[in-house]
Coordinates of C-alpha atoms in Angstrom, one line a residue:
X1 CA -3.3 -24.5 4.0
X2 CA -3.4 -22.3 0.5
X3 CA -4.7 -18.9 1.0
X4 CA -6.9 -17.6 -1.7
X5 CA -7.9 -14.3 -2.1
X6 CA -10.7 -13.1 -0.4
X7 CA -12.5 -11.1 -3.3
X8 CA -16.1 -11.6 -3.3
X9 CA -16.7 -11.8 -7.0
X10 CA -13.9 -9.1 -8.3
X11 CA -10.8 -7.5 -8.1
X12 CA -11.2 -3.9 -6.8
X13 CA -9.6 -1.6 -8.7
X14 CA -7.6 1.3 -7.0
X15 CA -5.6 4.4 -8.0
X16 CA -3.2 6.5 -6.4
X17 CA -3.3 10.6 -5.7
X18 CA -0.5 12.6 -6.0
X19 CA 0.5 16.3 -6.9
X20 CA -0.2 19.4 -4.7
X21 CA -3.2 19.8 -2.5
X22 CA -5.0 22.4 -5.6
X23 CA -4.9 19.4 -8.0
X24 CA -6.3 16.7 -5.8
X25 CA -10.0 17.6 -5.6
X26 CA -10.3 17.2 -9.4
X27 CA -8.5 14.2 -9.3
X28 CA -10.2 12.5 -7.4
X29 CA -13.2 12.9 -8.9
X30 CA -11.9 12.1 -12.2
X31 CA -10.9 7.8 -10.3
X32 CA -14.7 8.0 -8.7
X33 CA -16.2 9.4 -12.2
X34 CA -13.8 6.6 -14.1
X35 CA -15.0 4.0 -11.9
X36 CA -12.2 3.0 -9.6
X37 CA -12.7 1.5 -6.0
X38 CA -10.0 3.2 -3.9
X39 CA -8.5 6.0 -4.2
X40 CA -4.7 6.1 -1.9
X41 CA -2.6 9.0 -1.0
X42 CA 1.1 8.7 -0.3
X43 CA 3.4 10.3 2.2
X44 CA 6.3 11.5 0.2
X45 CA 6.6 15.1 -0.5
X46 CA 2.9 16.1 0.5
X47 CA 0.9 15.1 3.6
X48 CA -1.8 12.1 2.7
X49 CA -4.1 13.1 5.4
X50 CA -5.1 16.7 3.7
X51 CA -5.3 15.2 0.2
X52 CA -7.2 12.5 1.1
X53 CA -9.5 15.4 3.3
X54 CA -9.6 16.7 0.0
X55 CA -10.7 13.7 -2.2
X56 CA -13.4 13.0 0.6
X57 CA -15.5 16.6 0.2
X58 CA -15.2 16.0 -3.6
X59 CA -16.2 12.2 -3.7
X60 CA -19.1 10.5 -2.2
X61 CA -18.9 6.7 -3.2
X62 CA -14.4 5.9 -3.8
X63 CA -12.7 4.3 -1.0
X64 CA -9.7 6.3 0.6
X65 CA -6.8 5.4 2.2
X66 CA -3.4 6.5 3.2
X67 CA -0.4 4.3 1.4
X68 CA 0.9 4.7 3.6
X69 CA 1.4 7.6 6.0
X70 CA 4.7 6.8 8.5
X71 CA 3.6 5.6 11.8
X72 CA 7.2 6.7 13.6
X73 CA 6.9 10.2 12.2
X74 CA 3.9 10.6 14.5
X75 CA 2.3 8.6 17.8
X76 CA -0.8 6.6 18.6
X77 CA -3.2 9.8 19.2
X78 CA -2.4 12.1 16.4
X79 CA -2.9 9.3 14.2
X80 CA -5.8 8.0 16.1
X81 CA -7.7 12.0 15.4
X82 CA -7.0 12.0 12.1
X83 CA -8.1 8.6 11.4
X84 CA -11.4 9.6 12.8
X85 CA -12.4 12.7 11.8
X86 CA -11.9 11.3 8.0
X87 CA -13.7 8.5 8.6
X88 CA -16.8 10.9 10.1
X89 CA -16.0 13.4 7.4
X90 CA -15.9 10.8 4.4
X91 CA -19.0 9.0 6.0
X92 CA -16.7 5.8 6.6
X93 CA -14.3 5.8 3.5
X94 CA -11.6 6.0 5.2
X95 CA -8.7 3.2 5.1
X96 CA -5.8 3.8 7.7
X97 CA -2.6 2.5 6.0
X98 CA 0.2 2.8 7.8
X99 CA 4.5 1.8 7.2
X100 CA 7.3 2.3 9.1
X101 CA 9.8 3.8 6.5
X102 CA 13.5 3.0 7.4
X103 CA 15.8 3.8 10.3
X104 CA 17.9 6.9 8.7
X105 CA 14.4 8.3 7.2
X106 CA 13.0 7.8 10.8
X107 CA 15.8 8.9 13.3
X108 CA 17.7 11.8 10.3
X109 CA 14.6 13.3 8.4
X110 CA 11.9 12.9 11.3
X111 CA 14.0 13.4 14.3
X112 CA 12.1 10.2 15.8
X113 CA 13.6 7.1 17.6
X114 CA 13.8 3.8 16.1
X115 CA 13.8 0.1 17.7
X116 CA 12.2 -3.2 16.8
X117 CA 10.3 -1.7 13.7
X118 CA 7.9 -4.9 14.0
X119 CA 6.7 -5.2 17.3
X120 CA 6.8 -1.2 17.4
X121 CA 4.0 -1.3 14.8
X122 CA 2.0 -4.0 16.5
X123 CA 1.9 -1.8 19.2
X124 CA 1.4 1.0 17.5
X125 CA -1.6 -0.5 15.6
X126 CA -3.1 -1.8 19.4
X127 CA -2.7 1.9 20.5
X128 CA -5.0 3.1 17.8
X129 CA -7.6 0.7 18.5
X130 CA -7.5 1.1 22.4
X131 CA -7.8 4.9 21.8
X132 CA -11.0 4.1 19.0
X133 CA -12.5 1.7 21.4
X134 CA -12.5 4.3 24.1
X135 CA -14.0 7.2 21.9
X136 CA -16.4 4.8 20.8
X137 CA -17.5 2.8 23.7
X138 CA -17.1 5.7 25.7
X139 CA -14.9 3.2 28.5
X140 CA -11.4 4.5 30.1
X141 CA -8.2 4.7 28.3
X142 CA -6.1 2.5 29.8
X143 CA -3.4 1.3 27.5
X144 CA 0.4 0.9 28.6
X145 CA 2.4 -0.7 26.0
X146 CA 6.6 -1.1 26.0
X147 CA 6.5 2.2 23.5
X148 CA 3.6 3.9 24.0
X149 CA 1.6 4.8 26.6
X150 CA -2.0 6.7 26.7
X151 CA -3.8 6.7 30.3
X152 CA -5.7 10.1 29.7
X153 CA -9.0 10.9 27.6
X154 CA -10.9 13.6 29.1
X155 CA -14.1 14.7 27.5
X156 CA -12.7 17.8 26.4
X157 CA -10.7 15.7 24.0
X158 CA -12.7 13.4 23.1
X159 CA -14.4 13.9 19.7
X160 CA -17.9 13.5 19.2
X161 CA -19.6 10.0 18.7
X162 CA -19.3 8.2 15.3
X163 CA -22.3 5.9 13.5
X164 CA -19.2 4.6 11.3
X165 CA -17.4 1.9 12.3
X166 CA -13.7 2.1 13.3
X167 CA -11.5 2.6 10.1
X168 CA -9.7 -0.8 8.6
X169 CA -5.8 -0.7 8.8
X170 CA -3.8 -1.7 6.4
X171 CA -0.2 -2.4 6.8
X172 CA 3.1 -1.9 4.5
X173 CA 5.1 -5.1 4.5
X174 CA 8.0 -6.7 2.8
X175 CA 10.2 -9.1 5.7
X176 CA 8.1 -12.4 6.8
X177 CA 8.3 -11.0 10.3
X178 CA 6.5 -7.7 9.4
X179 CA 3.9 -9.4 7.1
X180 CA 3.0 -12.5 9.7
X181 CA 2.5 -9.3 12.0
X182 CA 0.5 -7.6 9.5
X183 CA -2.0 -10.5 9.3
X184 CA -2.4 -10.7 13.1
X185 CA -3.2 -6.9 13.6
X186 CA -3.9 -5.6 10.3
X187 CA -6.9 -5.7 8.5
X188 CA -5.4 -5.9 5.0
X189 CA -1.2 -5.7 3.6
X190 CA -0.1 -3.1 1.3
X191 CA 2.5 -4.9 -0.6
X192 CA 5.7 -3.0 -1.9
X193 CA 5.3 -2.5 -6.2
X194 CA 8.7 -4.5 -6.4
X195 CA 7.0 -7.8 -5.9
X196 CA 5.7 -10.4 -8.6
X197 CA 3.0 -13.0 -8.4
X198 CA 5.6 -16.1 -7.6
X199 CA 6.8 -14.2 -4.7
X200 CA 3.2 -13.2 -3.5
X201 CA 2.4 -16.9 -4.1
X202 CA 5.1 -18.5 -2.3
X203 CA 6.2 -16.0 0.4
X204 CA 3.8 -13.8 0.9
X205 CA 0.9 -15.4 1.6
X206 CA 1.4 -18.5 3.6
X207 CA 3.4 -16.1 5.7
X208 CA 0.3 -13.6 6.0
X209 CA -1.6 -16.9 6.6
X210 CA 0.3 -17.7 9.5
X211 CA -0.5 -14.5 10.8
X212 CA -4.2 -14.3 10.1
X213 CA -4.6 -18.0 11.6
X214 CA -3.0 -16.4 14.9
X215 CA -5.5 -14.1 15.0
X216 CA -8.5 -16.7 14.6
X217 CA -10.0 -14.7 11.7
X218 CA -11.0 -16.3 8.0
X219 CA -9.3 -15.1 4.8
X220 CA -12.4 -13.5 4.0
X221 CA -12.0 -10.7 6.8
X222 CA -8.8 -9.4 5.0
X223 CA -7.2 -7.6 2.1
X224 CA -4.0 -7.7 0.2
X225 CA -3.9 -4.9 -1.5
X226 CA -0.8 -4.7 -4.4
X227 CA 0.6 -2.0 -6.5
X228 CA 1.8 -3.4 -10.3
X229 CA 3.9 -1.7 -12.8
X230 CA 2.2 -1.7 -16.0
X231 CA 4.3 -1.0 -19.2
X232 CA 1.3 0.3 -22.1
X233 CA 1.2 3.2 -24.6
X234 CA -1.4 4.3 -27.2
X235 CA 2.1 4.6 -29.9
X236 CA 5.6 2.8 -30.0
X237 CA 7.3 5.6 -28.8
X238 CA 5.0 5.7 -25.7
X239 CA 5.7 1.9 -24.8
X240 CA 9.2 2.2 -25.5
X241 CA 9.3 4.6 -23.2
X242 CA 7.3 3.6 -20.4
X243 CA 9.5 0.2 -20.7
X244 CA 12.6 2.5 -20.0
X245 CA 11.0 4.2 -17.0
X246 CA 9.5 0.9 -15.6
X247 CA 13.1 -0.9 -15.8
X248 CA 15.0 1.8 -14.0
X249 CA 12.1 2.0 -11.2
X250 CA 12.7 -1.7 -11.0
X251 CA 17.0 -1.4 -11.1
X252 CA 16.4 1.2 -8.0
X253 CA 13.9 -1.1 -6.2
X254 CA 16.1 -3.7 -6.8
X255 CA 19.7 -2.1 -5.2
X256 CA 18.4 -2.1 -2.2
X257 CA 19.1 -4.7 -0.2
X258 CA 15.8 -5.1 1.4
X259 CA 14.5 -6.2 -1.4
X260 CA 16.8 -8.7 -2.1
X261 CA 14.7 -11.7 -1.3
X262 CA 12.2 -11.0 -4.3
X263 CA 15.0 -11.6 -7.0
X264 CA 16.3 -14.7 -4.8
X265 CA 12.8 -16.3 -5.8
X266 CA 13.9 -15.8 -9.0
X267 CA 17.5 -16.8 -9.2
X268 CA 18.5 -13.2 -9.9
X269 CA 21.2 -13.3 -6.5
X270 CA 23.3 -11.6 -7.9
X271 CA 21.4 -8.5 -9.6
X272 CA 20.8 -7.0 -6.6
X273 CA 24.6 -6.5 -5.8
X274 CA 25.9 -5.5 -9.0
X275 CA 22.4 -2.8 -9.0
X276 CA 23.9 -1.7 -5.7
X277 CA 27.4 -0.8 -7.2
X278 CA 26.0 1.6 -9.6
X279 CA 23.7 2.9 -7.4
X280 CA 26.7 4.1 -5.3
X281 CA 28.1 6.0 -8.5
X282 CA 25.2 7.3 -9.5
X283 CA 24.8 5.2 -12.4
X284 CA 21.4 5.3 -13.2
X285 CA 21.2 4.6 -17.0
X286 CA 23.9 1.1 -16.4
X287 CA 21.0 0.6 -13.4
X288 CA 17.9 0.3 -15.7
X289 CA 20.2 -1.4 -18.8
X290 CA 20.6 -4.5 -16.5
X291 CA 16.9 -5.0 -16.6
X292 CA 16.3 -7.7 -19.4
X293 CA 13.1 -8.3 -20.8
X294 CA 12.5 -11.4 -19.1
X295 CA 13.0 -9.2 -15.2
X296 CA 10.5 -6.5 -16.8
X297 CA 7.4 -8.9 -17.9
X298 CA 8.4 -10.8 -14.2
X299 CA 7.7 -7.5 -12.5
X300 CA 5.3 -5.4 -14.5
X301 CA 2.5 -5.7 -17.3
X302 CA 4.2 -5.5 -20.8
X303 CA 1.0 -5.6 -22.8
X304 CA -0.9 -2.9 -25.3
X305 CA -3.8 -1.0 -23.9
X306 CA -6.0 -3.7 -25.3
X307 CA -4.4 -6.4 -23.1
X308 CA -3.3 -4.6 -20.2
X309 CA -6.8 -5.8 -18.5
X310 CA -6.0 -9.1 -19.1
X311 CA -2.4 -9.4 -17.8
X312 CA -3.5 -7.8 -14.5
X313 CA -5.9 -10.3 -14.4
X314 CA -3.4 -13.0 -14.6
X315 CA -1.3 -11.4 -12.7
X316 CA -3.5 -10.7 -9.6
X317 CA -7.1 -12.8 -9.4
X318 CA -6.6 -15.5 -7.4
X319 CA -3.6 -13.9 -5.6
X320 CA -5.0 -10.1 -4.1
X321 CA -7.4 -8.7 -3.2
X322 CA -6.8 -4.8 -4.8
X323 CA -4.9 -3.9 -7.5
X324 CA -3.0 -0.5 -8.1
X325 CA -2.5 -0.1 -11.4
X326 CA 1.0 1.8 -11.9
X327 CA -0.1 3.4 -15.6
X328 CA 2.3 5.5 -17.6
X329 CA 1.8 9.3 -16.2
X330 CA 1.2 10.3 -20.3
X331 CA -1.5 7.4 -21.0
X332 CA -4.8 9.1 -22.3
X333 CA -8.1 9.5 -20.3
X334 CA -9.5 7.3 -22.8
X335 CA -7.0 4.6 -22.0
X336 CA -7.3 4.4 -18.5
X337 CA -11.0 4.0 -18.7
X338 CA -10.7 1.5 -21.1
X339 CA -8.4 -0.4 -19.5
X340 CA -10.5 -0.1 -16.1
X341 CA -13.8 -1.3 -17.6
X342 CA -11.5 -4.2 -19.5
X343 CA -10.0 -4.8 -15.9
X344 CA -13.4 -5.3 -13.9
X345 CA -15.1 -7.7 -16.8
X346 CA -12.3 -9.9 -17.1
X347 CA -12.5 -9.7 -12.9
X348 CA -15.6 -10.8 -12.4
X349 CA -15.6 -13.7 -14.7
X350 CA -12.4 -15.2 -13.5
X351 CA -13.7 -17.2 -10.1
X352 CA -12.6 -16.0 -6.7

């Protein structure tokens, strides 16, 4: 069975917050004031859940979501109270999207265990609910899982009612296991930006379509959201470099051996070994150099600002459900709202 995207009559259009906590007010007003859909904080070097906090007392209409916060940095009920007080505090804006991260990240920076990252999440995700469902149906927390358990709620801990309804979650997945898992659990799939619509086509989604059927839910109730590098500039110079930074984002992606199976698609087998070398000496400039032309136009948007709008288009209607424009970090106000109002016309007219 193809799986089309579930869209009703557009591509939403979302952007990412980054930066300290004293720049993230103004800029997420500037996405909602420019027109954008979502608005995502990531869990790097800042926590997502006080920016996005952030964006929601200085928004009122933008979407927010976490992309992603790590679910084995934290448990079931920390996650569970966050979750809920943004989405009472955003008056139901709030998108939960969670990842796992990898196994030295979990057990070396977090100090966490690790162990079947897949059916770890699943429960994880179940958790969540079964605490939600509790708070909101007021009924006893009962849930006993293999990793987590949660058997008390008193009404001392137990935050006030909500008229929102439970937040969506949206899960990080690259491995068919973890994205057939995503689609029975999750309400929507943040893909990784080292993807490209052939893999999304013939991976991706009749895997998340397995999933989904498992679940006995339509298309319709779910979102694939997906990140895509976008190579632009206002001069020359500015493309030329924005083409050097996008190929050595894509040589990094690409040494990792996780994300090997994207450049198999493609016949590229034996990129992702020879990336790995000179990832192990450091060498970053070799790295990006062993991007050709034809690898950056397979994995980002090489177009002027005038057709950025329209190679997204190609690139995503059809396929996903929300696009995250990855624009050059020195592209102009002016830019970026040109290519976002180019973005949603050409959107709507394509069919869903």
């Amino acid at each position: 069975m193809e799986m089309e995207a579930s869209m009703a009559g557009r591509l939403q259009i979302d952007s990412g917050v980054a930066g300290g906590l004293a720049s993230v007010p103004e800029a997420a007003r500037v996405l909602e004031h420019r027109g954008f859909d979502g608005c995502w904080a990531g869990e790097t070097n800042h926590d997502p859940f006080l920016a996005l906090t952030l964006a929601a007392e200085h928004t009122s209409r933008i979407e927010l979501g976490t992309n992603i916060a790590v679910a084995f940095a934290r448990n079931p009920m920390s996650v569970a109270n966050l979750a809920w007080d943004l989405q009472a505090f955003s008056q139901g804006r709030f998108n939960l999207g969670l990842g796992t991260q990898v196994k030295p990240h979990i057990e070396k920076r977090f100090g966490m265990p690790w162990s079947e990252p897949t059916e770890r999440l699943r429960e994880f995700v179940e958790a969540v609910r079964a605490i939600w469902t509790s708070w909101h149906e007021g009924t006893r927390l009962r849930f006993e899982g293999r990793f987590y358990t949660h058997k008390i709620m008193t009404p001392m801990f137990t935050p006030d009612p909500s008229p929102h309804p439970m937040p969506r979650i949206f899960l990080a997945a690259v491995g068919e296991r973890m994205t057939e898992m995503c689609g029975e659990v999750g309400d929507g799939l943040l893909t990784h930006p080292f993807t490209t619509r052939r893999f999304l086509e013939e991976v991706t989604t009749p895997t998340l379509q397995r999933g989904i059927g498992a679940s006995g839910r339509d298309r319709s109730e779910f979102q694939l959201t997906s990140p895509v590098f976008v190579v632009t500039g206002e001069t020359e110079e500015d493309l030329a470099e924005a083409a050097a930074t996008t190929r050595r984002r894509i040589a990094f992606y690409g040494s990792t051996p996780a994300y090997r199976k994207v450049l198999e698609v493609h016949g590229w087998d034996d990129l992702q070994g020879r990336l790995h070398e000179l990832s192990l000496r450091g060498d970053w400039t070799a790295m990006g150099e062993l991007i050709t032309d034809d690898i950056l136009s397979t994995f980002a948007v090489v177009a002027p600002v005038d057709r950025v709008a329209a190679g997204l288009t190609e690139r995503c209607v059809g396929v996903v459900d929300r696009v995250i424009p990855a624009l050059p970090e020195n592209l102009s106000g002016e830019a970026r709202v040109r290519i976002v109002d180019d973005l949603r016309a050409a959107a709507i007219r394509e069919p869903a």
